[in-house]
C-alpha cells in the first residue's frame, strides 16, 4: 500500500512564488505571434499584447517572466528596441532561424507585458557581445530617477517613472552560446560587469550570475569561489531529453512506453543536479545567502515536422505534464534554497504552457499542471514522506508528491506516473485536523495532447479523494496529476 505522510508541524521552507516562473525569448513564435501581435492586429490585444494569452497567464498567477533570452540575450542590444518603432534597427536573429528581428518588441513592450500579466520582470543582460557601459546604461534606463541623458531618453519614450526592475541576469550560458567562456574567465567578467549594474535609489538589483550547464559542478565550484560574494543567485540550466542525446532527441508526440519512462527518468535527474550544486554552494556560502535559480528547464524534443527547426516548436502531451509535476515537486522540496525557476518557454517554444496559431490558443497539459500547483505559491512547504511506492518503469517511482500549507488549508499535489496502472494511496495527516477534502485532476493517456479545435485534456473535479478516520484515501487513475486540498 502506498502511504504518504504529511507533517503539518514540520515546515521545510517558504515556497517562493517565483519557482513557478516563466521564460520568453526572441525565438520562433514565442514573442512575436505568441505574446505580442502589435496594436494593428485583428487578434484581440491591449497595446499589442494578446489578450487571450495574457489572461491565461494571469489565471495561473505567472509570478515572473525572464526576457529577452536565452542565447538571444547575448546578442541583444537594448537600444535597438527603444524609440519610434519605424526607426528601430533591424537585425537577423542568427541564433534562431535566421529570421528578421525588427525590434518592435523591446524594453517598454516587455515592461508593459509584465504589467498586464501582473508578474515581475527578469531582464537578462548581454555580457557575451555587449559592453560594460551598455549593460550599465540599460540598468540606468530601467531604474534611475536621476536627470541624466539616459533617463531623459526614457522620458522621451513615454516613461517618466523608473520601471523598477529587480531581477537582472549578467550573461546567459556564458559557457556556450553566451561566449564559450571558461568559468575562470566568466567569473572575472561577471565581477566586472556587475560592478557597473548600479542600484538606483530604492531599486536594489538582485544580481543573477550565469550558472552551470546541468551537472557541470566545476563551473559552480569556480564561480562560487571567485565571484560568490558578488552575486545574489546562480542560475543553472537543465533540459529533459528523452534520449539524453542532442542529435536524436525524439518526437514530442510519437513515443512508446519505454521512451515515456526514459523521459521521466531524465527529468528526475533534476533532483541530483540541484543537490550537487547546493552542496558546493553551501561550502562557499555557509550562510546560504546566494540562492539557486533554475532559469531554464523543461522538455526538449525534435521540432515538429514541417516547422522551422530553428523555432523549437513542439507539441506537449501528458508526458510533459508528468515532467512538470515531478520537477515542481522537486523544486518545492528544495524551496529553502531554490528562489526561482523559469520553464522554457512560455508560448510556442519547447515545453510551452500555451500554443497559438493565428487567433487560436491552446492550453497545454503543462499549463494545467501550473494551474493545479498554483496554491503552493507563497505557501509553507511541509515535510512529506512516501512509503511503499512501487516502480512505474525505468526506476521511476509511481508516485511523486509535495505538500504545503497556506491560511489553514493544506495542498497536496501528487502525480501517478504509471502509464497504465491506477494507484491507491493513504495520506496520513499529522498535525492537521481536516474536516473537508476537495480535489482537481488532470488525467489522460501518456501521449494525449490538446490541439487547435481538439481540447482533449483539461482539469476536472477529482472524485477519488475521500476523508476517513485515518486520513485521506486516494484513488488515482493512470498518468494523472491531482491537487488535493484539505481544510
Ligand atoms: O531555451 C532555448 C535555449 O536553450 C536558450 O536560448 C539557451 O539559453 C538554451 O541553450
Coordinates of C-alpha atoms and ligand atoms in Angstrom, one line a residue:
X1 CA 0.0 0.0 0.0
X2 CA 1.3 3.5 -0.9
X3 CA 1.5 5.7 2.2
X4 CA 2.0 9.5 2.0
X5 CA 2.7 11.0 5.4
X6 CA 2.5 14.8 5.7
X7 CA 3.5 16.5 8.8
X8 CA 1.9 19.9 9.2
X9 CA 4.0 20.5 12.3
X10 CA 7.2 20.3 10.3
X11 CA 7.6 23.2 7.9
X12 CA 10.5 22.8 5.5
X13 CA 10.6 26.3 4.0
X14 CA 8.6 29.0 2.3
X15 CA 7.8 28.3 -1.4
X16 CA 8.9 31.3 -3.3
X17 CA 6.2 32.1 -5.9
X18 CA 9.0 32.7 -8.4
X19 CA 9.6 28.9 -8.5
X20 CA 6.5 28.9 -10.8
X21 CA 8.2 31.4 -13.2
X22 CA 8.4 31.5 -17.0
X23 CA 10.8 32.4 -19.7
X24 CA 10.2 34.2 -23.0
X25 CA 12.9 34.6 -25.7
X26 CA 13.0 36.2 -29.1
X27 CA 12.9 32.7 -30.5
X28 CA 10.5 31.3 -33.1
X29 CA 6.9 32.4 -32.3
X30 CA 7.3 32.9 -28.6
X31 CA 7.3 36.8 -28.5
X32 CA 6.0 37.6 -32.0
X33 CA 2.6 35.9 -32.6
X34 CA 2.7 34.2 -29.2
X35 CA 2.8 37.1 -26.7
X36 CA 2.9 40.1 -29.0
X37 CA 0.9 40.7 -32.2
X38 CA 1.1 44.5 -32.4
X39 CA -1.6 47.1 -31.9
X40 CA -2.8 46.8 -35.6
X41 CA -3.5 43.1 -35.4
X42 CA -7.0 41.8 -35.8
X43 CA -6.3 39.4 -32.9
X44 CA -7.7 41.0 -29.7
X45 CA -4.9 42.8 -27.9
X46 CA -4.1 45.5 -25.5
X47 CA -1.2 47.7 -26.6
X48 CA -0.1 44.8 -28.9
X49 CA -0.2 42.1 -26.2
X50 CA -2.5 39.1 -27.0
X51 CA -5.5 39.3 -24.6
X52 CA -6.1 35.6 -24.6
X53 CA -2.5 34.7 -23.7
X54 CA -2.3 37.5 -21.0
X55 CA -5.5 36.3 -19.4
X56 CA -4.3 32.6 -19.5
X57 CA -1.0 33.6 -17.8
X58 CA -2.9 35.6 -15.2
X59 CA -5.1 32.6 -14.4
X60 CA -2.0 30.5 -13.4
X61 CA -0.6 33.5 -11.5
X62 CA 2.6 33.7 -13.5
X63 CA 4.9 35.4 -11.0
X64 CA 8.0 36.3 -13.0
X65 CA 9.0 36.4 -16.7
X66 CA 12.6 36.2 -17.9
X67 CA 13.5 38.0 -21.2
X68 CA 15.0 38.6 -23.8
X69 CA 16.9 35.3 -23.8
X70 CA 18.5 32.7 -23.7
X71 CA 21.1 32.8 -26.3
X72 CA 19.4 35.8 -27.8
X73 CA 20.2 37.9 -24.7
X74 CA 23.9 37.9 -25.5
X75 CA 23.3 39.2 -29.0
X76 CA 20.7 41.7 -27.9
X77 CA 21.5 45.4 -27.8
X78 CA 18.8 47.1 -25.9
X79 CA 19.0 50.5 -27.6
X80 CA 17.8 48.7 -30.8
X81 CA 14.5 48.1 -29.1
X82 CA 13.5 51.6 -27.9
X83 CA 12.1 54.7 -29.6
X84 CA 9.7 55.0 -32.5
X85 CA 9.2 51.6 -34.0
X86 CA 9.7 52.6 -37.6
X87 CA 13.2 53.7 -36.7
X88 CA 14.2 50.7 -34.7
X89 CA 17.1 48.7 -36.0
X90 CA 16.5 45.5 -38.0
X91 CA 18.7 42.5 -37.4
X92 CA 18.8 38.9 -38.3
X93 CA 18.3 36.5 -35.5
X94 CA 21.2 34.3 -36.2
X95 CA 20.7 32.0 -33.2
X96 CA 17.1 31.2 -34.0
X97 CA 16.0 30.5 -37.6
X98 CA 17.8 33.5 -39.3
X99 CA 14.6 35.5 -39.4
X100 CA 14.4 39.2 -39.4
X101 CA 14.0 40.8 -35.9
X102 CA 12.5 44.2 -36.3
X103 CA 12.8 45.0 -32.6
X104 CA 9.2 46.1 -32.4
X105 CA 9.1 44.3 -29.0
X106 CA 11.7 46.0 -26.8
X107 CA 12.1 47.2 -23.2
X108 CA 8.9 49.2 -23.0
X109 CA 6.8 46.5 -24.6
X110 CA 8.3 43.9 -22.2
X111 CA 7.5 46.0 -19.2
X112 CA 4.0 46.6 -20.5
X113 CA 3.6 42.8 -20.9
X114 CA 4.7 42.2 -17.3
X115 CA 2.4 44.9 -16.1
X116 CA -0.6 43.3 -17.9
X117 CA 0.2 39.8 -16.6
X118 CA 0.9 41.2 -13.1
X119 CA 4.3 39.5 -12.9
X120 CA 7.8 40.6 -12.0
X121 CA 10.2 41.3 -14.9
X122 CA 13.5 39.5 -15.0
X123 CA 15.8 41.1 -17.5
X124 CA 18.9 39.2 -18.8
X125 CA 21.8 41.5 -19.8
X126 CA 24.2 41.0 -22.6
X127 CA 27.7 40.0 -21.4
X128 CA 28.7 38.0 -24.5
X129 CA 28.7 40.7 -27.1
X130 CA 27.8 43.9 -25.3
X131 CA 29.9 46.3 -23.4
X132 CA 30.0 47.1 -19.7
X133 CA 28.7 50.5 -20.5
X134 CA 25.8 49.2 -22.5
X135 CA 24.7 46.9 -19.6
X136 CA 25.3 49.7 -17.1
X137 CA 23.2 52.1 -19.1
X138 CA 20.4 49.6 -19.5
X139 CA 20.1 49.3 -15.8
X140 CA 20.2 53.1 -15.5
X141 CA 17.4 53.4 -18.2
X142 CA 15.3 50.9 -16.3
X143 CA 15.8 52.0 -12.8
X144 CA 17.2 55.5 -12.4
X145 CA 15.1 58.6 -11.4
X146 CA 18.1 60.9 -11.9
X147 CA 18.2 63.6 -14.6
X148 CA 20.7 62.0 -16.9
X149 CA 20.8 61.8 -20.7
X150 CA 20.0 58.1 -20.5
X151 CA 17.0 58.7 -18.2
X152 CA 15.8 61.6 -20.4
X153 CA 15.7 59.1 -23.3
X154 CA 13.3 57.0 -21.3
X155 CA 11.2 60.1 -20.6
X156 CA 11.2 60.9 -24.3
X157 CA 9.9 57.4 -24.9
X158 CA 7.0 57.9 -22.7
X159 CA 8.1 56.5 -19.3
X160 CA 8.6 59.1 -16.6
X161 CA 8.9 56.8 -13.6
X162 CA 11.7 54.2 -13.3
X163 CA 10.5 50.7 -14.2
X164 CA 12.0 49.3 -11.0
X165 CA 13.4 46.1 -12.3
X166 CA 14.8 43.8 -9.5
X167 CA 15.9 40.6 -11.2
X168 CA 18.9 41.2 -13.5
X169 CA 20.9 38.4 -15.2
X170 CA 24.6 39.1 -16.1
X171 CA 25.0 36.9 -19.2
X172 CA 23.4 33.7 -20.3
X173 CA 25.0 30.3 -20.8
X174 CA 28.4 32.1 -20.9
X175 CA 29.9 28.5 -21.1
X176 CA 28.2 28.1 -24.5
X177 CA 26.2 30.5 -26.7
X178 CA 27.0 33.4 -24.4
X179 CA 30.7 33.5 -25.3
X180 CA 32.1 30.0 -24.8
X181 CA 34.0 31.1 -21.7
X182 CA 35.9 29.1 -19.2
X183 CA 34.5 29.5 -15.7
X184 CA 37.6 31.4 -14.6
X185 CA 37.2 33.9 -17.3
X186 CA 33.4 34.3 -16.8
X187 CA 33.9 34.7 -13.0
X188 CA 36.2 37.7 -13.7
X189 CA 33.9 39.2 -16.4
X190 CA 30.9 38.7 -14.1
X191 CA 32.7 40.6 -11.3
X192 CA 33.5 43.5 -13.7
X193 CA 30.1 43.8 -15.4
X194 CA 28.0 43.5 -12.2
X195 CA 30.1 46.3 -10.6
X196 CA 28.5 48.8 -13.0
X197 CA 25.0 47.4 -12.6
X198 CA 24.1 50.1 -10.1
X199 CA 21.4 50.2 -7.5
X200 CA 19.4 53.3 -8.3
X201 CA 17.5 54.8 -5.4
X202 CA 15.3 52.2 -3.8
X203 CA 15.7 49.9 -6.8
X204 CA 18.2 47.4 -5.5
X205 CA 19.2 44.9 -8.1
X206 CA 19.1 41.2 -7.5
X207 CA 22.2 40.1 -9.4
X208 CA 22.0 36.7 -11.1
X209 CA 25.1 35.1 -12.4
X210 CA 25.2 32.5 -15.2
X211 CA 25.3 29.1 -13.6
X212 CA 26.2 25.7 -14.9
X213 CA 25.1 23.5 -17.7
X214 CA 23.3 20.7 -16.0
X215 CA 25.8 18.7 -13.8
X216 CA 28.9 20.8 -14.7
X217 CA 29.8 21.1 -11.0
X218 CA 33.2 22.5 -11.7
X219 CA 31.5 25.7 -13.1
X220 CA 29.7 26.2 -9.8
X221 CA 32.9 25.5 -7.8
X222 CA 34.9 28.1 -9.7
X223 CA 32.1 30.7 -9.8
X224 CA 31.3 30.4 -6.1
X225 CA 35.0 30.6 -5.1
X226 CA 35.8 33.6 -7.3
X227 CA 32.6 35.5 -7.6
X228 CA 30.2 34.1 -5.0
X229 CA 30.3 37.2 -2.9
X230 CA 29.3 39.5 -5.8
X231 CA 26.1 37.6 -6.7
X232 CA 22.6 37.1 -5.2
X233 CA 21.9 34.0 -7.1
X234 CA 23.4 31.5 -9.5
X235 CA 21.2 30.2 -12.4
X236 CA 21.6 26.6 -13.6
X237 CA 20.0 25.2 -16.8
X238 CA 18.8 21.7 -17.3
X239 CA 16.7 20.3 -20.1
X240 CA 15.0 16.9 -20.2
X241 CA 15.7 15.0 -23.4
X242 CA 14.1 11.5 -23.7
X243 CA 17.3 10.0 -25.1
X244 CA 19.8 12.3 -23.5
X245 CA 21.2 12.7 -27.0
X246 CA 21.1 16.2 -28.5
X247 CA 21.4 14.8 -32.1
X248 CA 18.4 12.5 -31.8
X249 CA 16.1 13.8 -29.2
X250 CA 12.9 12.0 -30.2
X251 CA 9.4 13.1 -31.1
X252 CA 7.1 15.2 -28.8
X253 CA 4.1 13.1 -29.6
X254 CA 5.2 9.8 -31.2
X255 CA 6.7 7.8 -28.5
X256 CA 6.3 4.4 -26.8
X257 CA 6.1 3.4 -23.2
X258 CA 9.9 2.8 -22.9
X259 CA 10.6 6.4 -24.2
X260 CA 7.9 7.7 -21.8
X261 CA 9.7 6.3 -18.8
X262 CA 13.1 7.2 -20.1
X263 CA 12.0 10.8 -20.3
X264 CA 10.6 10.8 -16.8
X265 CA 13.9 9.2 -15.6
X266 CA 15.8 12.0 -17.3
X267 CA 13.5 14.6 -15.7
X268 CA 14.3 13.1 -12.3
X269 CA 18.0 13.9 -12.7
X270 CA 16.9 17.4 -11.7
X271 CA 17.0 16.2 -8.0
X272 CA 20.6 15.1 -8.2
X273 CA 21.6 18.2 -10.2
X274 CA 20.0 20.6 -7.6
X275 CA 21.6 18.7 -4.7
X276 CA 25.0 18.7 -6.3
X277 CA 25.1 22.4 -6.9
X278 CA 23.6 23.2 -3.5
X279 CA 26.3 21.2 -1.8
X280 CA 29.0 23.1 -3.5
X281 CA 27.3 26.5 -2.9
X282 CA 27.0 25.7 0.8
X283 CA 30.7 25.1 1.1
X284 CA 31.5 28.6 -0.2
X285 CA 28.4 30.3 1.3
X286 CA 27.7 28.6 4.6
X287 CA 25.1 31.3 5.5
X288 CA 23.3 30.3 2.3
X289 CA 22.9 33.9 1.2
X290 CA 23.2 33.0 -2.5
X291 CA 20.1 31.5 -4.0
X292 CA 19.8 28.8 -6.6
X293 CA 17.8 29.5 -9.7
X294 CA 16.9 27.1 -12.5
X295 CA 16.1 29.7 -15.1
X296 CA 15.7 27.3 -18.0
X297 CA 14.2 23.8 -17.6
X298 CA 11.7 21.6 -19.4
X299 CA 11.5 19.0 -22.2
X300 CA 13.3 19.4 -25.4
X301 CA 12.2 17.2 -28.3
X302 CA 12.8 17.2 -32.1
X303 CA 10.9 20.2 -33.7
X304 CA 7.5 19.3 -35.1
X305 CA 7.8 18.1 -38.8
X306 CA 7.3 20.9 -41.2
X307 CA 8.2 23.6 -38.6
X308 CA 11.3 25.7 -38.9
X309 CA 13.8 23.7 -36.9
X310 CA 15.3 26.9 -35.5
X311 CA 11.9 27.8 -34.0
X312 CA 11.9 24.9 -31.4
X313 CA 8.2 24.4 -31.8
X314 CA 7.0 21.2 -30.1
X315 CA 3.6 19.7 -29.1
X316 CA 3.0 19.0 -25.4
X317 CA 1.5 15.8 -24.1
X318 CA 0.6 14.2 -20.8
X319 CA 4.3 13.1 -20.7
X320 CA 5.2 16.8 -20.4
X321 CA 2.6 17.2 -17.7
X322 CA 4.4 14.4 -15.7
X323 CA 7.8 16.1 -16.2
X324 CA 6.3 19.4 -15.0
X325 CA 4.6 17.8 -12.0
X326 CA 7.7 15.8 -10.9
X327 CA 10.0 18.8 -11.4
X328 CA 7.8 21.2 -9.5
X329 CA 7.7 18.7 -6.6
X330 CA 11.5 18.6 -6.6
X331 CA 11.6 22.4 -6.5
X332 CA 9.1 22.5 -3.7
X333 CA 11.2 20.0 -1.8
X334 CA 14.2 22.4 -2.1
X335 CA 12.4 25.6 -1.6
X336 CA 14.7 26.6 1.3
X337 CA 17.4 27.2 -1.4
X338 CA 15.7 27.5 -4.8
X339 CA 14.5 31.0 -5.2
X340 CA 13.3 31.0 -8.7
X341 CA 12.7 28.7 -11.7
X342 CA 11.7 29.5 -15.2
X343 CA 10.1 27.0 -17.6
X344 CA 11.3 27.2 -21.1
X345 CA 9.4 28.7 -22.8
X346 CA 6.0 30.4 -22.3
X347 CA 4.4 30.2 -25.7
X348 CA 5.1 28.1 -28.9
X349 CA 8.7 27.1 -27.9
X350 CA 9.9 23.9 -26.1
X351 CA 7.7 22.9 -23.2
X352 CA 5.3 25.7 -23.7
X353 CA 2.3 26.3 -21.4
X354 CA 0.4 27.9 -24.4
X355 CA 0.4 27.3 -28.1
X356 CA -1.1 29.7 -30.6
X357 CA -2.0 29.5 -34.3
X358 CA -3.4 32.8 -35.7
X359 CA -6.1 33.9 -33.4
X360 CA -6.5 30.4 -31.8
X361 CA -4.9 29.4 -28.5
X362 CA -4.4 26.1 -26.8
X363 CA -3.6 25.5 -23.1
X364 CA -1.2 22.5 -23.0
X365 CA -1.2 19.8 -20.3
X366 CA 1.8 21.6 -18.8
X367 CA -0.4 24.7 -18.4
X368 CA -2.8 22.7 -16.4
X369 CA -0.1 21.4 -14.1
X370 CA 0.8 25.0 -13.3
X371 CA -2.8 25.7 -12.6
X372 CA -3.0 22.7 -10.3
X373 CA 0.1 23.8 -8.4
X374 CA -0.6 27.5 -8.1
X375 CA -1.8 27.2 -4.4
X376 CA 1.8 26.3 -3.5
X377 CA 3.0 29.8 -4.4
X378 CA 3.9 31.6 -1.3
X379 CA 2.8 28.7 0.9
X380 CA 4.9 26.9 3.6
X381 CA 6.3 23.6 2.4
X382 CA 5.6 20.6 4.6
X383 CA 7.6 17.6 5.4
X384 CA 6.3 14.7 3.3
X385 CA 7.3 11.0 3.2
X386 CA 6.3 8.5 0.6
X387 CA 6.5 4.8 1.6
X388 CA 5.7 1.5 -0.2
X389 CA 5.8 3.1 -3.6
X390 CA 6.5 0.7 -6.5
X391 CA 8.5 1.5 -9.6
X392 CA 6.4 2.6 -12.6
X393 CA 9.2 1.8 -15.1
X394 CA 12.9 2.5 -15.7
X395 CA 13.3 3.1 -12.0
X396 CA 10.8 5.9 -11.9
X397 CA 8.7 5.8 -8.7
X398 CA 5.0 5.5 -9.4
X399 CA 4.2 8.5 -7.1
X400 CA 5.7 12.0 -6.9
X401 CA 4.2 14.5 -4.4
X402 CA 4.7 17.7 -2.4
X403 CA 2.6 19.4 0.2
X404 CA 2.2 22.9 1.6
X405 CA 0.1 24.9 4.0
X406 CA -1.4 28.3 3.5
X407 CA -4.1 30.0 5.5
X408 CA -5.0 26.8 7.3
X409 CA -5.5 24.8 4.1
X410 CA -3.2 22.0 3.1
X411 CA -2.5 21.4 -0.6
X412 CA -1.1 18.1 -1.7
X413 CA 0.0 17.7 -5.4
X414 CA 0.6 14.2 -6.5
X415 CA 1.4 12.5 -9.8
X416 CA 0.7 8.9 -10.7
X417 CA 3.5 8.4 -13.2
X418 CA 2.4 5.0 -14.4
X419 CA 1.2 5.0 -18.0
X420 CA -1.2 2.2 -17.4
X421 CA -1.8 1.4 -13.7
X422 CA -4.0 3.3 -11.2
X423 CA -2.6 4.0 -7.8
X424 CA -4.2 3.8 -4.4
X425 CA -2.6 5.7 -1.5
X426 CA -3.4 6.5 2.1
X427 CA -2.5 10.0 3.1
X428 CA -1.7 10.4 6.8
X429 CA -2.1 14.0 8.0
X430 CA -0.1 14.8 11.2
X431 CA -0.9 18.0 13.0
X432 CA -3.9 18.8 10.9
X433 CA -7.5 18.0 11.8
X434 CA -9.0 18.0 8.4
X435 CA -12.8 18.4 8.1
X436 CA -13.1 18.5 4.3
X437 CA -11.3 17.3 1.3
X438 CA -11.6 18.5 -2.3
X439 CA -9.6 17.9 -5.4
X440 CA -8.9 18.6 -9.1
X441 CA -7.3 16.3 -11.6
X442 CA -5.6 16.2 -15.0
X443 CA -5.6 12.7 -16.5
X444 CA -5.2 11.1 -19.9
X445 CA -3.2 8.7 -21.9
X446 CA 0.6 9.4 -21.9
X447 CA 0.6 10.8 -25.5
X448 CA -2.6 12.8 -25.2
X449 CA -2.3 16.4 -26.2
X450 CA -4.5 19.4 -26.9
X451 CA -4.6 20.7 -30.4
X452 CA -6.4 23.6 -32.1
X453 CA -10.0 22.7 -32.1
X454 CA -9.4 19.5 -30.1
X455 CA -9.2 20.1 -26.3
X456 CA -8.6 16.6 -25.0
X457 CA -7.1 17.0 -21.6
X458 CA -8.2 19.5 -19.1
X459 CA -8.6 19.9 -15.3
X460 CA -11.7 18.3 -13.9
X461 CA -13.1 17.9 -10.3
X462 CA -11.4 14.9 -8.6
X463 CA -13.8 12.4 -7.1
X464 CA -11.1 9.9 -6.0
X465 CA -10.2 11.5 -2.6
X466 CA -12.2 10.7 0.5
X467 CA -11.7 11.6 4.1
X468 CA -11.7 8.8 6.7
X469 CA -10.7 8.4 10.3
X470 CA -7.1 7.6 9.4
X471 CA -6.6 10.3 6.8
X472 CA -7.3 10.7 3.2
X473 CA -7.8 7.8 0.8
X474 CA -6.7 8.5 -2.8
X475 CA -7.6 6.6 -5.9
X476 CA -5.6 8.0 -8.8
X477 CA -6.1 7.0 -12.4
X478 CA -3.0 6.2 -14.5
X479 CA -1.0 9.0 -15.9
X480 CA -2.6 11.7 -13.8
X481 CA -1.7 14.8 -11.7
X482 CA -4.0 15.8 -8.8
X483 CA -4.3 18.7 -6.5
X484 CA -5.9 17.8 -3.2
X485 CA -7.0 20.4 -0.7
X486 CA -7.6 19.5 3.0
X487 CA -9.1 22.1 5.3
Ligands
LIG1 O1 15.6 27.9 -24.5 C1 16.3 27.7 -25.7 C2 17.8 27.9 -25.5 O2 18.3 26.9 -24.6 C3 18.2 29.2 -24.8 O3 18.3 30.2 -25.7 C4 19.6 28.9 -24.3 O4 19.9 29.6 -23.2 C5 19.5 27.4 -24.0 O5 20.5 26.7 -24.6

